[in-house]
Every structure is written in C-alpha cells, then in structure tokens.
Short mmCIF file of C-alpha atoms and ligand atoms in Angstrom, two decimals:
data_model
loop_
_atom_site.label_atom_id
_atom_site.label_comp_id
_atom_site.label_asym_id
_atom_site.label_seq_id
_atom_site.Cartn_x
_atom_site.Cartn_y
_atom_site.Cartn_z
CA MET A 972 0.00 0.00 0.00
CA TYR A 973 2.97 2.35 0.49
CA SER A 974 5.16 3.74 -2.31
CA GLU A 975 8.73 2.55 -2.74
CA LYS A 976 10.02 5.86 -1.43
CA VAL A 977 7.95 5.53 1.73
CA MET A 978 9.27 2.03 2.28
CA ASP A 979 12.82 3.23 1.64
CA HIS A 980 12.56 6.00 4.23
CA PHE A 981 10.79 3.65 6.62
CA SER A 982 13.47 0.96 6.33
CA ASN A 983 16.43 3.35 6.30
CA PRO A 984 15.27 6.46 8.08
CA ARG A 985 17.65 9.44 7.78
CA ASN A 986 18.66 11.61 10.72
CA VAL A 987 17.25 9.54 13.56
CA GLY A 988 18.03 10.70 17.07
CA GLU A 989 18.21 13.85 19.09
CA LEU A 990 20.65 16.79 18.88
CA GLU A 991 22.49 17.41 22.13
CA LYS A 992 22.20 21.17 22.14
CA PRO A 993 19.41 22.01 19.73
CA SER A 994 18.56 25.58 18.83
CA GLY A 995 14.94 24.53 18.63
CA THR A 996 12.78 21.57 19.66
CA GLY A 997 9.34 20.59 18.41
CA MET A 998 7.40 17.84 20.13
CA VAL A 999 3.91 17.27 18.79
CA GLY A 1000 1.13 14.72 19.02
CA ASN A 1001 -1.07 13.92 16.09
CA PRO A 1002 -4.60 14.92 17.08
CA ALA A 1003 -6.05 12.36 14.66
CA CYS A 1004 -4.37 9.24 15.98
CA GLY A 1005 -2.26 10.22 18.99
CA ASP A 1006 1.11 9.40 17.46
CA ILE A 1007 4.08 11.48 18.62
CA MET A 1008 7.12 13.09 17.00
CA LYS A 1009 10.07 14.99 18.41
CA LEU A 1010 12.23 17.09 16.09
CA THR A 1011 15.39 18.95 17.08
CA ILE A 1012 17.12 21.52 14.82
CA GLN A 1013 20.47 23.27 14.81
CA VAL A 1014 20.29 26.74 13.24
CA GLU A 1015 23.39 28.69 12.23
CA GLY A 1016 23.27 31.99 10.38
CA GLY A 1017 19.60 31.60 9.69
CA VAL A 1018 20.13 28.19 8.04
CA VAL A 1019 19.08 24.77 9.34
CA LYS A 1020 22.51 23.10 9.62
CA ASP A 1021 21.45 19.88 11.33
CA VAL A 1022 18.25 18.11 12.26
CA LYS A 1023 17.23 14.87 13.98
CA PHE A 1024 13.96 13.19 14.76
CA LYS A 1025 12.34 10.54 16.97
CA THR A 1026 8.89 9.22 16.19
CA PHE A 1027 6.35 6.93 17.80
CA GLY A 1028 4.03 6.19 14.95
CA CYS A 1029 3.01 4.18 11.94
CA GLY A 1030 5.11 3.51 8.84
CA ALA A 1031 3.92 6.71 7.18
CA ALA A 1032 4.74 8.74 10.28
CA ILE A 1033 8.30 7.44 10.31
CA ALA A 1034 8.80 7.92 6.57
CA THR A 1035 7.43 11.48 6.63
CA SER A 1036 9.60 12.27 9.65
CA SER A 1037 12.65 11.06 7.81
CA MET A 1038 11.70 12.92 4.63
CA VAL A 1039 11.10 16.21 6.41
CA THR A 1040 14.60 16.11 7.88
CA GLU A 1041 16.05 15.66 4.39
CA LEU A 1042 13.94 18.48 2.97
CA VAL A 1043 14.81 20.95 5.68
CA LYS A 1044 18.53 20.43 5.95
CA GLY A 1045 20.45 23.37 4.45
CA LYS A 1046 17.37 25.51 3.97
CA ASN A 1047 17.04 29.00 5.46
CA LEU A 1048 14.25 29.47 7.97
CA ASP A 1049 11.89 31.18 5.58
CA GLU A 1050 12.19 28.33 3.10
CA ALA A 1051 11.92 25.80 5.90
CA GLU A 1052 8.72 27.31 7.15
CA LYS A 1053 7.10 26.86 3.76
CA ILE A 1054 7.46 23.09 3.94
CA SER A 1055 3.95 21.77 4.45
CA ASN A 1056 2.42 18.35 4.92
CA SER A 1057 1.66 18.13 1.22
CA THR A 1058 5.29 19.00 0.32
CA VAL A 1059 6.39 16.04 2.41
CA ALA A 1060 3.74 13.68 1.06
CA GLU A 1061 4.60 14.64 -2.54
CA ALA A 1062 8.30 14.12 -1.94
CA LEU A 1063 7.43 10.56 -0.92
CA ASP A 1064 5.41 9.98 -4.12
CA GLY A 1065 2.17 10.27 -2.18
CA LEU A 1066 0.53 8.51 0.72
CA PRO A 1067 -2.59 6.34 0.82
CA PRO A 1068 -5.67 8.50 1.54
CA VAL A 1069 -6.19 7.12 5.07
CA LYS A 1070 -2.56 7.99 5.81
CA MET A 1071 -2.58 11.61 4.66
CA HIS A 1072 -3.05 12.85 8.21
CA CYS A 1073 0.25 11.23 9.17
CA SER A 1074 2.17 13.83 7.17
CA ASN A 1075 0.76 16.55 9.43
CA LEU A 1076 2.88 15.18 12.22
CA ALA A 1077 6.17 15.90 10.45
CA ALA A 1078 5.15 19.37 9.24
CA ASP A 1079 3.75 20.31 12.64
CA ALA A 1080 6.89 19.18 14.45
CA LEU A 1081 9.06 21.19 12.06
CA HIS A 1082 7.00 24.32 12.52
CA ALA A 1083 7.00 23.84 16.28
CA ALA A 1084 10.79 23.53 16.28
CA ILE A 1085 11.21 26.71 14.23
CA GLU A 1086 8.80 28.55 16.49
CA ASP A 1087 10.71 27.33 19.53
CA TYR A 1088 13.95 28.61 17.98
CA ARG A 1089 12.43 32.00 17.19
CA LYS A 1090 11.03 32.30 20.70
CA LYS A 1091 14.42 31.54 22.21
CA GLN A 1092 16.05 34.10 19.90
CA ALA A 1093 13.56 36.74 20.98
CA GLU A 1094 14.13 35.93 24.65
CA GLU A 1095 17.89 36.17 24.20
CA ALA A 1096 17.56 39.50 22.41
CA ALA A 1097 15.34 40.82 25.18
CA ALA A 1098 17.80 39.72 27.87
CA LYS A 1099 20.64 41.60 26.20
CA MET B 796 12.24 -15.33 1.36
CA ASN B 797 10.37 -17.45 3.88
CA ARG B 798 6.68 -16.77 3.87
CA ILE B 799 5.14 -17.28 7.27
CA TYR B 800 1.47 -16.80 8.01
CA PHE B 801 0.50 -15.87 11.57
CA ASP B 802 -2.85 -14.27 10.78
CA HIS B 803 -5.33 -17.14 10.91
CA ASN B 804 -7.93 -15.10 12.81
CA ALA B 805 -8.15 -12.84 9.76
CA THR B 806 -8.63 -15.74 7.39
CA THR B 807 -7.31 -19.24 6.74
CA PRO B 808 -6.05 -20.85 3.56
CA VAL B 809 -8.39 -23.32 1.85
CA LEU B 810 -7.17 -26.83 2.60
CA ASP B 811 -6.36 -29.07 -0.37
CA GLU B 812 -8.94 -31.63 0.76
CA VAL B 813 -11.54 -28.88 0.95
CA PHE B 814 -10.63 -27.50 -2.44
CA ASP B 815 -10.85 -30.94 -4.03
CA ALA B 816 -14.27 -31.48 -2.48
CA MET B 817 -15.71 -28.24 -3.82
CA VAL B 818 -14.31 -28.26 -7.34
CA PRO B 819 -16.92 -30.62 -8.86
CA PHE B 820 -19.61 -28.15 -7.82
CA LEU B 821 -17.95 -25.36 -9.76
CA LYS B 822 -17.71 -27.56 -12.84
CA ASP B 823 -19.76 -30.62 -13.70
CA GLN B 824 -22.28 -30.46 -10.88
CA TRP B 825 -23.80 -27.09 -11.56
CA GLY B 826 -27.48 -27.89 -11.05
CA ASN B 827 -29.79 -25.81 -8.89
CA PRO B 828 -30.46 -27.69 -5.65
CA SER B 829 -34.12 -26.62 -5.82
CA SER B 830 -34.66 -28.33 -9.20
CA ILE B 831 -36.46 -31.65 -9.07
CA HIS B 832 -34.74 -33.03 -12.19
CA TRP B 833 -31.47 -34.88 -12.58
CA ALA B 834 -29.34 -31.74 -12.63
CA GLY B 835 -30.49 -30.63 -9.20
CA ARG B 836 -30.67 -33.91 -7.33
CA GLY B 837 -26.92 -34.29 -6.84
CA THR B 838 -26.42 -30.75 -5.64
CA ARG B 839 -29.37 -31.02 -3.22
CA LYS B 840 -27.78 -34.10 -1.69
CA ALA B 841 -24.41 -32.34 -1.47
CA VAL B 842 -25.94 -29.38 0.36
CA GLU B 843 -27.78 -31.64 2.82
CA ASP B 844 -24.67 -33.74 3.44
CA ALA B 845 -22.74 -30.58 4.17
CA ARG B 846 -25.47 -29.44 6.55
CA GLU B 847 -25.02 -32.69 8.48
CA SER B 848 -21.27 -32.19 8.75
CA VAL B 849 -21.52 -28.62 9.93
CA SER B 850 -24.28 -29.59 12.41
CA ALA B 851 -21.96 -32.21 13.82
CA LEU B 852 -19.33 -29.54 14.47
CA LEU B 853 -21.82 -27.69 16.71
CA ASN B 854 -23.72 -30.78 17.87
CA CYS B 855 -27.09 -29.53 16.65
CA THR B 856 -29.61 -31.14 14.31
CA PRO B 857 -29.36 -30.29 10.59
CA ILE B 858 -32.82 -28.66 10.65
CA GLU B 859 -31.45 -26.10 13.09
CA LEU B 860 -28.77 -24.88 10.69
CA ILE B 861 -29.04 -22.47 7.77
CA PHE B 862 -26.28 -21.47 5.41
CA THR B 863 -25.42 -17.82 4.96
CA SER B 864 -22.99 -15.75 2.93
CA SER B 865 -20.71 -14.89 5.86
CA GLY B 866 -20.24 -14.46 9.57
CA THR B 867 -21.37 -10.89 9.16
CA GLU B 868 -24.66 -11.99 7.62
CA GLY B 869 -25.18 -14.55 10.38
CA ASP B 870 -24.71 -11.90 13.07
CA ASN B 871 -27.04 -9.49 11.27
CA HIS B 872 -29.65 -12.19 10.76
CA ALA B 873 -29.58 -13.40 14.34
CA ILE B 874 -29.73 -9.98 15.96
CA LYS B 875 -32.07 -8.10 13.63
CA GLY B 876 -34.18 -11.20 13.00
CA LEU B 877 -34.75 -11.75 16.70
CA ALA B 878 -35.22 -8.09 17.52
CA TYR B 879 -37.88 -7.71 14.83
CA ALA B 880 -39.61 -10.97 15.80
CA GLN B 881 -39.84 -9.98 19.47
CA LYS B 882 -40.32 -6.24 19.24
CA ASN B 883 -43.77 -6.52 20.77
CA LYS B 884 -42.27 -8.16 23.81
CA GLY B 885 -39.51 -5.64 24.43
CA ASN B 886 -36.86 -3.43 22.88
CA HIS B 887 -33.76 -4.04 24.98
CA ILE B 888 -30.62 -5.86 23.84
CA ILE B 889 -27.51 -6.62 25.89
CA THR B 890 -24.11 -7.13 24.30
CA THR B 891 -20.47 -6.29 25.11
CA LYS B 892 -18.07 -3.51 24.17
CA VAL B 893 -15.64 -5.95 22.58
CA GLU B 894 -17.81 -7.61 19.94
CA HIS B 895 -16.83 -7.76 16.29
CA PRO B 896 -18.14 -4.84 14.19
CA ALA B 897 -20.64 -7.28 12.63
CA VAL B 898 -22.43 -7.28 16.00
CA LEU B 899 -21.63 -3.75 17.18
CA SER B 900 -22.72 -2.01 13.99
CA THR B 901 -25.90 -4.07 13.85
CA CYS B 902 -26.74 -3.04 17.41
CA LYS B 903 -25.93 0.61 16.65
CA HIS B 904 -28.27 0.42 13.69
CA LEU B 905 -31.08 -1.03 15.83
CA GLN B 906 -30.62 1.85 18.29
CA LYS B 907 -31.54 4.22 15.46
CA GLU B 908 -34.75 2.23 15.03
CA GLY B 909 -35.70 2.67 18.67
CA PHE B 910 -34.12 -0.37 20.31
CA GLU B 911 -32.08 0.14 23.44
CA VAL B 912 -28.71 -1.50 23.78
CA THR B 913 -26.51 -2.07 26.83
CA TYR B 914 -22.83 -2.57 26.03
CA LEU B 915 -21.22 -4.44 28.92
CA ASP B 916 -17.73 -3.45 30.04
CA VAL B 917 -14.88 -5.93 30.24
CA ASP B 918 -12.20 -6.15 32.90
CA LYS B 919 -8.44 -6.05 32.33
CA ASP B 920 -8.50 -9.71 31.29
CA GLY B 921 -11.13 -8.98 28.68
CA LEU B 922 -14.01 -10.74 30.47
CA ILE B 923 -17.47 -9.50 31.41
CA SER B 924 -18.95 -9.69 34.90
CA LEU B 925 -21.88 -12.09 35.15
CA ASP B 926 -23.33 -9.99 37.97
CA GLU B 927 -23.34 -6.95 35.71
CA LEU B 928 -25.03 -9.01 33.04
CA LYS B 929 -27.73 -10.14 35.46
CA ALA B 930 -28.22 -6.60 36.71
CA ALA B 931 -28.60 -5.30 33.15
CA ILE B 932 -31.54 -7.60 32.35
CA THR B 933 -34.92 -5.83 32.52
CA PRO B 934 -38.45 -6.99 31.68
CA LYS B 935 -37.87 -5.35 28.29
CA THR B 936 -34.77 -7.41 27.48
CA ILE B 937 -35.28 -9.68 24.48
CA LEU B 938 -31.75 -10.65 23.48
CA ILE B 939 -28.28 -11.19 24.90
CA SER B 940 -25.45 -11.35 22.34
CA VAL B 941 -21.98 -12.25 23.64
CA MET B 942 -19.19 -13.61 21.48
CA TYR B 943 -17.74 -17.06 22.13
CA ALA B 944 -14.14 -16.04 21.52
CA ASN B 945 -12.75 -12.59 20.87
CA ASN B 946 -11.06 -12.21 17.49
CA GLU B 947 -8.30 -9.88 18.70
CA THR B 948 -7.29 -11.46 22.00
CA GLY B 949 -8.77 -14.96 21.77
CA VAL B 950 -10.44 -14.46 25.17
CA LEU B 951 -13.15 -17.08 25.76
CA PHE B 952 -16.41 -15.97 27.32
CA PRO B 953 -18.38 -18.16 29.78
CA ILE B 954 -21.04 -19.12 27.25
CA LYS B 955 -22.60 -21.88 29.32
CA GLU B 956 -23.07 -19.62 32.35
CA ILE B 957 -24.46 -16.81 30.23
CA GLY B 958 -26.82 -19.29 28.58
CA GLN B 959 -28.03 -20.40 31.99
CA ILE B 960 -28.76 -16.82 33.02
CA ALA B 961 -30.56 -16.12 29.74
CA LYS B 962 -32.63 -19.26 30.13
CA GLU B 963 -33.66 -18.43 33.69
CA LYS B 964 -34.74 -14.97 32.62
CA GLY B 965 -36.48 -16.17 29.47
CA VAL B 966 -34.23 -14.07 27.20
CA ALA B 967 -32.89 -15.30 23.85
CA PHE B 968 -29.13 -15.78 23.63
CA HIS B 969 -26.97 -15.34 20.54
CA THR B 970 -23.26 -16.00 20.39
CA ASP B 971 -20.83 -15.07 17.62
CA ALA B 972 -18.72 -18.22 17.49
CA VAL B 973 -16.88 -17.28 14.30
CA GLN B 974 -13.47 -17.49 16.01
CA ALA B 975 -14.30 -20.49 18.16
CA ALA B 976 -15.71 -22.87 15.56
CA GLY B 977 -13.13 -25.36 14.43
CA LYS B 978 -10.62 -24.28 17.09
CA ILE B 979 -12.34 -25.63 20.20
CA LYS B 980 -15.08 -28.16 20.88
CA ILE B 981 -18.55 -26.62 20.72
CA ASP B 982 -21.69 -28.34 21.95
CA VAL B 983 -24.86 -26.28 21.59
CA ALA B 984 -26.90 -29.01 23.26
CA ASP B 985 -24.96 -28.34 26.45
CA LEU B 986 -24.89 -24.55 26.21
CA ASN B 987 -28.42 -23.05 26.28
CA VAL B 988 -27.61 -21.04 23.20
CA ASP B 989 -30.49 -20.08 20.89
CA LEU B 990 -28.48 -18.61 18.03
CA MET B 991 -24.87 -19.17 16.98
CA THR B 992 -22.96 -17.65 14.08
CA ILE B 993 -20.03 -19.31 12.34
CA SER B 994 -18.04 -18.53 9.17
CA GLY B 995 -16.30 -20.78 6.65
CA HIS B 996 -13.12 -18.84 5.99
CA LYS B 997 -11.95 -19.05 9.59
CA LEU B 998 -11.95 -22.85 9.42
CA TYR B 999 -10.10 -23.54 6.18
CA ALA B 1000 -13.07 -23.19 3.82
CA PRO B 1001 -13.31 -20.26 1.40
CA LYS B 1002 -14.64 -16.78 2.07
CA GLY B 1003 -18.27 -15.97 1.45
CA VAL B 1004 -19.98 -18.87 3.20
CA GLY B 1005 -21.18 -19.17 6.77
CA ALA B 1006 -23.84 -20.80 8.87
CA LEU B 1007 -26.30 -19.81 11.54
CA PHE B 1008 -27.60 -22.19 14.20
CA ILE B 1009 -31.21 -21.41 15.05
CA LYS B 1010 -32.47 -23.50 17.95
CA ARG B 1011 -35.73 -25.25 17.18
CA GLY B 1012 -38.62 -23.00 18.20
CA THR B 1013 -36.69 -19.73 17.87
CA ARG B 1014 -38.58 -17.35 15.61
CA LEU B 1015 -36.61 -14.94 13.44
CA VAL B 1016 -37.72 -12.47 10.80
CA PRO B 1017 -35.69 -13.36 7.69
CA LEU B 1018 -32.91 -10.99 6.71
CA VAL B 1019 -32.90 -12.03 3.06
CA HIS B 1020 -36.43 -12.39 1.72
CA GLY B 1021 -36.81 -14.47 -1.40
CA GLY B 1022 -37.52 -18.02 -2.51
CA HIS B 1023 -38.19 -21.05 -0.39
CA GLN B 1024 -34.55 -21.97 0.18
CA GLU B 1025 -33.39 -22.90 3.67
CA ARG B 1026 -37.01 -23.62 4.67
CA ASN B 1027 -38.02 -20.03 3.97
CA ARG B 1028 -35.48 -18.75 6.46
CA ARG B 1029 -33.05 -17.37 3.87
CA GLY B 1030 -33.86 -16.71 0.24
CA GLY B 1031 -31.34 -17.12 -2.57
CA THR B 1032 -30.02 -20.07 -4.55
CA GLU B 1033 -27.45 -21.82 -2.43
CA ASN B 1034 -23.70 -21.29 -2.82
CA VAL B 1035 -23.31 -25.02 -3.37
CA ALA B 1036 -19.53 -25.15 -3.75
CA GLY B 1037 -18.98 -22.96 -0.71
CA ILE B 1038 -21.43 -24.99 1.36
CA VAL B 1039 -19.79 -28.25 0.32
CA ALA B 1040 -16.43 -26.76 1.27
CA MET B 1041 -17.71 -25.74 4.67
CA GLY B 1042 -19.08 -29.25 5.22
CA LYS B 1043 -15.75 -30.78 4.31
CA ALA B 1044 -13.83 -28.32 6.49
CA SER B 1045 -16.12 -29.05 9.43
CA GLY B 1046 -15.51 -32.78 9.05
CA ILE B 1047 -11.78 -32.20 9.06
CA ALA B 1048 -12.03 -29.91 12.09
CA ILE B 1049 -13.85 -32.60 14.05
CA ARG B 1050 -11.41 -35.28 12.92
CA ASP B 1051 -8.29 -33.28 13.81
CA MET B 1052 -9.54 -31.23 16.75
CA GLU B 1053 -7.61 -32.90 19.56
CA LYS B 1054 -4.31 -33.11 17.73
CA GLU B 1055 -4.70 -29.59 16.39
CA THR B 1056 -5.47 -28.03 19.77
CA GLU B 1057 -2.34 -29.60 21.21
CA HIS B 1058 -0.26 -28.39 18.28
CA LEU B 1059 -1.53 -24.81 18.55
CA LYS B 1060 -1.17 -24.69 22.32
CA THR B 1061 2.42 -25.85 22.13
CA LEU B 1062 3.30 -23.22 19.53
CA LYS B 1063 1.48 -20.41 21.29
CA GLU B 1064 3.14 -21.16 24.61
CA ARG B 1065 6.54 -21.27 22.95
CA LEU B 1066 5.83 -17.93 21.29
CA GLU B 1067 4.63 -16.17 24.44
CA LYS B 1068 7.32 -17.61 26.67
CA GLY B 1069 10.08 -16.90 24.16
CA MET B 1070 8.91 -13.36 23.54
CA THR B 1071 8.69 -12.65 27.28
CA GLU B 1072 12.26 -13.90 27.75
CA ARG B 1073 13.73 -12.02 24.83
CA VAL B 1074 11.89 -8.72 24.67
CA PRO B 1075 11.58 -6.48 27.74
CA HIS B 1076 8.57 -4.22 28.31
CA ILE B 1077 5.90 -6.33 26.68
CA LYS B 1078 2.43 -7.26 27.82
CA ILE B 1079 0.45 -10.31 26.84
CA ASN B 1080 -3.15 -9.24 26.46
CA GLY B 1081 -6.18 -11.23 27.57
CA HIS B 1082 -6.93 -13.70 30.34
CA PRO B 1083 -3.94 -15.99 30.96
CA ASP B 1084 -5.93 -19.26 30.56
CA LYS B 1085 -9.36 -18.49 29.19
CA ARG B 1086 -8.14 -17.99 25.66
CA LEU B 1087 -8.20 -19.75 22.31
CA PRO B 1088 -5.27 -22.10 21.81
CA ASN B 1089 -4.05 -20.16 18.75
CA THR B 1090 -4.11 -16.46 19.62
CA ALA B 1091 -1.27 -14.43 21.13
CA ASN B 1092 -1.91 -10.71 21.40
CA ILE B 1093 1.16 -8.85 22.61
CA SER B 1094 1.72 -5.16 23.29
CA PHE B 1095 5.23 -3.86 22.72
CA GLU B 1096 5.66 -0.75 24.81
CA PHE B 1097 6.98 2.48 23.24
CA VAL B 1098 6.44 1.36 19.64
CA GLU B 1099 3.55 1.43 17.25
CA GLY B 1100 1.95 -1.73 15.87
CA GLU B 1101 1.84 -0.87 12.20
CA SER B 1102 5.54 -0.14 12.03
CA LEU B 1103 6.20 -3.52 13.67
CA LEU B 1104 3.93 -5.21 11.12
CA LEU B 1105 5.79 -3.56 8.23
CA ASN B 1106 9.10 -4.78 9.61
CA LEU B 1107 7.70 -8.29 10.04
CA ASP B 1108 6.27 -8.19 6.52
CA MET B 1109 9.70 -7.31 5.13
CA LYS B 1110 10.93 -10.53 6.76
CA GLY B 1111 8.06 -12.52 5.26
CA ILE B 1112 5.90 -12.70 8.36
CA ALA B 1113 2.20 -11.89 8.16
CA ALA B 1114 0.56 -10.81 11.41
CA SER B 1115 -1.91 -8.11 12.32
CA SER B 1116 -2.52 -5.30 14.71
CA GLY B 1117 -6.05 -5.11 16.01
CA SER B 1118 -8.76 -6.51 13.80
CA ALA B 1119 -8.13 -6.80 10.07
CA CYS B 1120 -11.57 -5.35 9.52
CA THR B 1121 -10.70 -2.17 11.39
CA SER B 1122 -7.31 -1.50 9.87
CA GLY B 1123 -7.79 1.72 7.98
CA SER B 1124 -9.38 3.17 11.07
CA LEU B 1125 -7.27 5.49 13.17
CA GLU B 1126 -8.73 4.47 16.47
CA PRO B 1127 -6.72 2.07 18.56
CA SER B 1128 -8.42 -1.28 19.00
CA HIS B 1129 -11.75 -0.89 20.81
CA VAL B 1130 -11.12 -4.27 22.40
CA LEU B 1131 -7.81 -3.33 24.01
CA VAL B 1132 -9.02 0.12 25.03
CA SER B 1133 -12.05 -1.50 26.71
CA MET B 1134 -9.63 -3.70 28.64
CA GLY B 1135 -8.07 -0.55 30.07
CA LEU B 1136 -4.87 -0.50 28.05
CA THR B 1137 -3.33 2.93 27.56
CA HIS B 1138 -3.42 4.49 24.15
CA GLU B 1139 0.23 3.61 23.51
CA LEU B 1140 -0.11 0.01 24.62
CA SER B 1141 -3.15 -0.59 22.44
CA HIS B 1142 -1.42 1.10 19.50
CA GLY B 1143 1.61 -1.10 20.06
CA SER B 1144 -0.20 -4.42 19.93
CA VAL B 1145 0.48 -7.23 17.51
CA ARG B 1146 -1.76 -10.23 17.11
CA PHE B 1147 -0.17 -13.52 16.13
CA SER B 1148 -2.90 -16.03 15.30
CA LEU B 1149 -1.57 -19.48 14.56
CA GLY B 1150 -2.91 -22.28 12.42
CA LYS B 1151 -2.51 -25.82 11.19
CA SER B 1152 0.53 -25.33 8.99
CA ASN B 1153 2.66 -23.37 11.46
CA THR B 1154 5.76 -25.05 12.85
CA VAL B 1155 8.15 -24.76 15.78
CA GLN B 1156 10.81 -23.53 13.32
CA GLU B 1157 8.55 -20.66 12.28
CA ILE B 1158 8.00 -19.63 15.88
CA ASP B 1159 11.74 -19.77 16.50
CA TYR B 1160 12.40 -17.63 13.43
CA LEU B 1161 9.95 -15.04 14.75
CA LEU B 1162 11.63 -15.13 18.15
CA GLU B 1163 14.99 -14.58 16.48
CA ILE B 1164 14.02 -11.58 14.34
CA MET B 1165 11.63 -9.84 16.72
CA PRO B 1166 14.07 -8.53 19.39
CA PRO B 1167 16.22 -6.50 16.96
CA ILE B 1168 13.12 -5.13 15.20
CA VAL B 1169 11.61 -3.96 18.48
CA GLU B 1170 14.96 -2.58 19.62
CA ARG B 1171 15.42 -0.61 16.39
CA MET B 1172 11.92 0.83 16.52
CA ARG B 1173 12.33 1.70 20.18
CA SER B 1174 15.58 3.51 19.49
CA MET B 1175 13.55 5.76 17.20
CA SER B 1176 10.77 6.35 19.70
CA PRO B 1177 10.56 9.60 21.68
CA LEU B 1178 8.70 7.67 24.38
CA TYR B 1179 11.43 5.15 25.04
CA ALA B 1180 14.23 7.42 26.28
CA GLY B 1181 11.96 8.98 28.86
CA ALA B 1182 10.93 5.63 30.23
CA LYS B 1183 14.36 4.14 30.68
C1 PLP C 1737 -15.71 -12.62 15.75
C2 PLP C 1737 -16.04 -12.39 14.33
N1 PLP C 1737 -17.31 -12.24 13.95
C3 PLP C 1737 -17.66 -12.05 12.67
C4 PLP C 1737 -16.72 -11.99 11.67
C5 PLP C 1737 -17.16 -11.74 10.26
O1 PLP C 1737 -17.14 -12.90 9.49
P1 PLP C 1737 -17.11 -12.79 7.89
O2 PLP C 1737 -15.76 -12.30 7.53
O3 PLP C 1737 -17.37 -14.18 7.41
O4 PLP C 1737 -18.19 -11.85 7.51
C6 PLP C 1737 -15.36 -12.13 12.01
C7 PLP C 1737 -14.31 -12.03 10.96
O5 PLP C 1737 -13.39 -11.22 11.05
C8 PLP C 1737 -15.02 -12.34 13.36
O6 PLP C 1737 -13.74 -12.47 13.73
S1 FES C 1738 -1.47 6.60 12.04
FE1 FES C 1738 -0.70 8.07 13.42
S2 FES C 1738 0.79 9.10 12.28
FE2 FES C 1738 0.10 7.57 10.93
#
C-alpha cells in the first residue's frame, strides 16, 4: 500500500536521534491518531545546519519524519517554514488517503521547532 | 524469502482436501439444488450432506442450521431477526463492548430504530462480569449477544453460564462463534444457546460462506427475503460449492480437533514464553488461561503496531494489529481500550494467530528476528528514552 520511497525511508530512516544542544525543539502529538514526534534543529546563520527526529508512529509517520529532515537540511528558515504536509507527502510519491493525516505530524513538528527557535532568539535578544 | 502466516484469525487458507471437495460443484455439478430433475438432485444431496457435517461440528440437528454468505450476515440475521420478531415483547438488547463490528454495527443500527442496547464493560483480562449481566436484564430485554471467543485477543467468554442466566430470565441468547468454531469443541446441546454464528473462511473453507444455528422453536424475521430456500429462512439459490467446502472443512475440524489443539497450544506457549524472555517491556493481552489455543496478542511498549507489522512483513511474516476489519481506522483497538490499556499500549499491539501449517521452526524464526526489530523501533521512539 505504500510507495517505494515511503518504504525506503521507513526501512532506512535518515537523521534519527536527538541533537544534544538544539537551537529549537518541536514535540507534537497527532490529534487524529495520537502518534508522537520529536524534532530537534540546529540553526546557524539563519540556516538549518542539522536536524534529527524521533517518532512513535506508523510507517507513514516514520517515513514522513525522515523525509522532512532531508527536505529541511540546508534551507534557510523562511524556506523551511514553507514546507507543508503536502510538500512532504509529494516528496514521498504520495501517501494512501487514510494515511494523509500522518504527514501533518512531520510538518507540525518542524513548525514547532522553528517557532521554539524564534522564541528563544527573541528571549535572548530581550535579555541583552 | 520465507513466507510465514500468523494471521489465521483474519482468514485461513483453503485446505487441499476442501478445495478438491468443492471443485466438482464449480464444474460438472452445476445444477440448482431446488430443481427436481437430474441436474439438481446431486447438488441437493451435497448441500444436505454438508449441513449434516456442519451440524456435527456444533452438535445440533441439521434442521437447526441455515447457510449464509458470511459471519457478518449470520450476526445481522440473528440480531435483527430476533429483535424484529420480538419487538412486541420488548426493545432491549444486551451485548459487550468488545464484539466484532458485525455485532456492534448491527446493534448501533437497531438503536436508530428505537431499540435500546446495553454494552457491557470488560475487565483487564477482557471478560465481562456475570453480575453486571444479570443486573442489566430488565423486563424489556429480548436478546443477549456475547461472542464465544474474541477475534483480537482470543479471550473465551463463559457461554454456558451466560446461557443459563438467559434461560432463567427467558431471554434469547446469541453467540458469535466465528473465532471459536473449528478451534475448540462446541456443543450447543450443552450450552443453552439459541443462536450461533459461524463462518467458513476461519476454518479452512473459502470466504463468502457461513452458517447460523437457530435452535428449534426460535422465531426470526428473515434478513434475506426471497424463494423457499433454507425452509423459507433465507432466500437465494445456495452457494453449493462454498457450502460443500464448509461441510468438508467441518468434518476435518472434528477429525483433527484434539491433535490440532495440542499443536496450537504448544506453539502459542513457545511464542509467548520466548517473547517474554527475549523482549523487555511487553504485555500479553487477555486472560492468561481463558483464551483460544491459537491467539497471542502482545503489546510492545513504546512502539507502534503498524511499524512492527511492516518490519515483520519485510521478513516474510504476516501478522496483524487489532482486527483486520478495522485496519484503515485510526482508532486504537476498541477491544484493548475497553480492557483498560493505555493508548500507547493498544497502539503497540500485535496479534499472532496461529494455524494448522505453522511449525516450531517458524515460531523460533519469529523469536529470532523480533528482538532486533523492536529494539530498532524503540531507538527511534521519543517515548522510550523517557521511560528508561
Ligand atoms: C468474531 C467475528 N465475527 C464475525 C466476523 C465476520 O465474518 P465474515 O468475515 O465471514 O463476515 C469475524 C471475521 O473477522 C469475526 O472475527
Ligand atoms: S497513524 Fe498516526 S501518524 Fe500515521
């Protein structure tokens, strides 16, 4: 039922784990099914230099998690923010209809991580 | 690659003996069993012989058995048919929260028509309380429907005791025995059951044929109106080949029951014991003893069931997570949730349901590949680190 790309990312997920000192962390639950993803990013000079993920979820959740880390690496924050659930699903050659909601998890975690980074930046600036 | 099938509660392969028995009725013996001429006489006899074999599996008389198109039809027929026949007597039905959708959706539908339904809770072992059942019965209660064996966990319900309660209160009793038939000995004469559903494809016959036991004297409104087939209880020209197959499969089930039960028990115990020894943080779901000999439902903490199934599939192993009928739904198994499992534990469940052809070597292969799969998936789980 899954595309070859999904199975490839599921079997050999890229960027699994957690960064030790992340600039931003996004931990989200999927409201539809309750699955969970944690994404950590390292931002340098406005660019996402490194990224890692951990996911408790179905095959599609793991594949989309892996794909979003590939898509975001090396992008500046504005570009990164534009990555949506459909960008991720398309990059995987699509997902079965009942699994479309799974791609929300990856996009939501990415946006949460960026937001967390921006919040921290703002706090640091205010403290200065 | 090895191909290993551990999903016999979803469906079973058609046995060679069964296939051979049904083939003539797809080819040379194509007559309509209702015809009085030469073309129909042979098929009529085949249908009636099959009815005897299936009756023997349940220990009822052949007159008390009709053939259906499926377990789902049998459940619908029993529940709606009885509810409609007794609607002047009352409008209350009692069932459980862990029934198959064939029963649950039928009951939900009847609620829309004005019937009232009580869904009994189950405890952590997956069993109902007989006191709660007794307390739920009112003068308006017309039907109790409790499954014989649960499809997800294999938990066996106390059918004889429930039948006794139903009999004392004068309430009809239906049991969905789709998962029990062929796996354990069933004796309706001893059980005080009025209606029992079974299905061919769970006992090595093909899909699309089932049977419903209707105790003599039990009135049902037909579900399928039509010709005079099945003594006016179900219209439609009989699925002769399917019925013959179900008869053959029932005969084989009776013949091999003792040996088969031993075989399945041995494998299941090896699986559960081996898994417990090799994989930490697991939970075996369902009552420790009151379970089918073939079903092992195991929750692997911190990981999700579908991703385990995909990994197993890549190694050639077919198993399932929750009920095959509900895959495609996002909800965790209603059965496991009703048993009080947390969201994560019910999401992380895998059902291994064993069958005739499985071997010790296959169980050992599973036990060899499962620990690294679970370990790899756990290393990717955000829930695991926190729990260590
Ligand atoms: C307990 C139970 N009841 C009913 C059914 C439905 O039977 P069928 O597939 O023949 O419609 C199943 C099959 O999954 C089952 O496990
Ligand atoms: S089912 Fe939950 S993320 Fe796919």
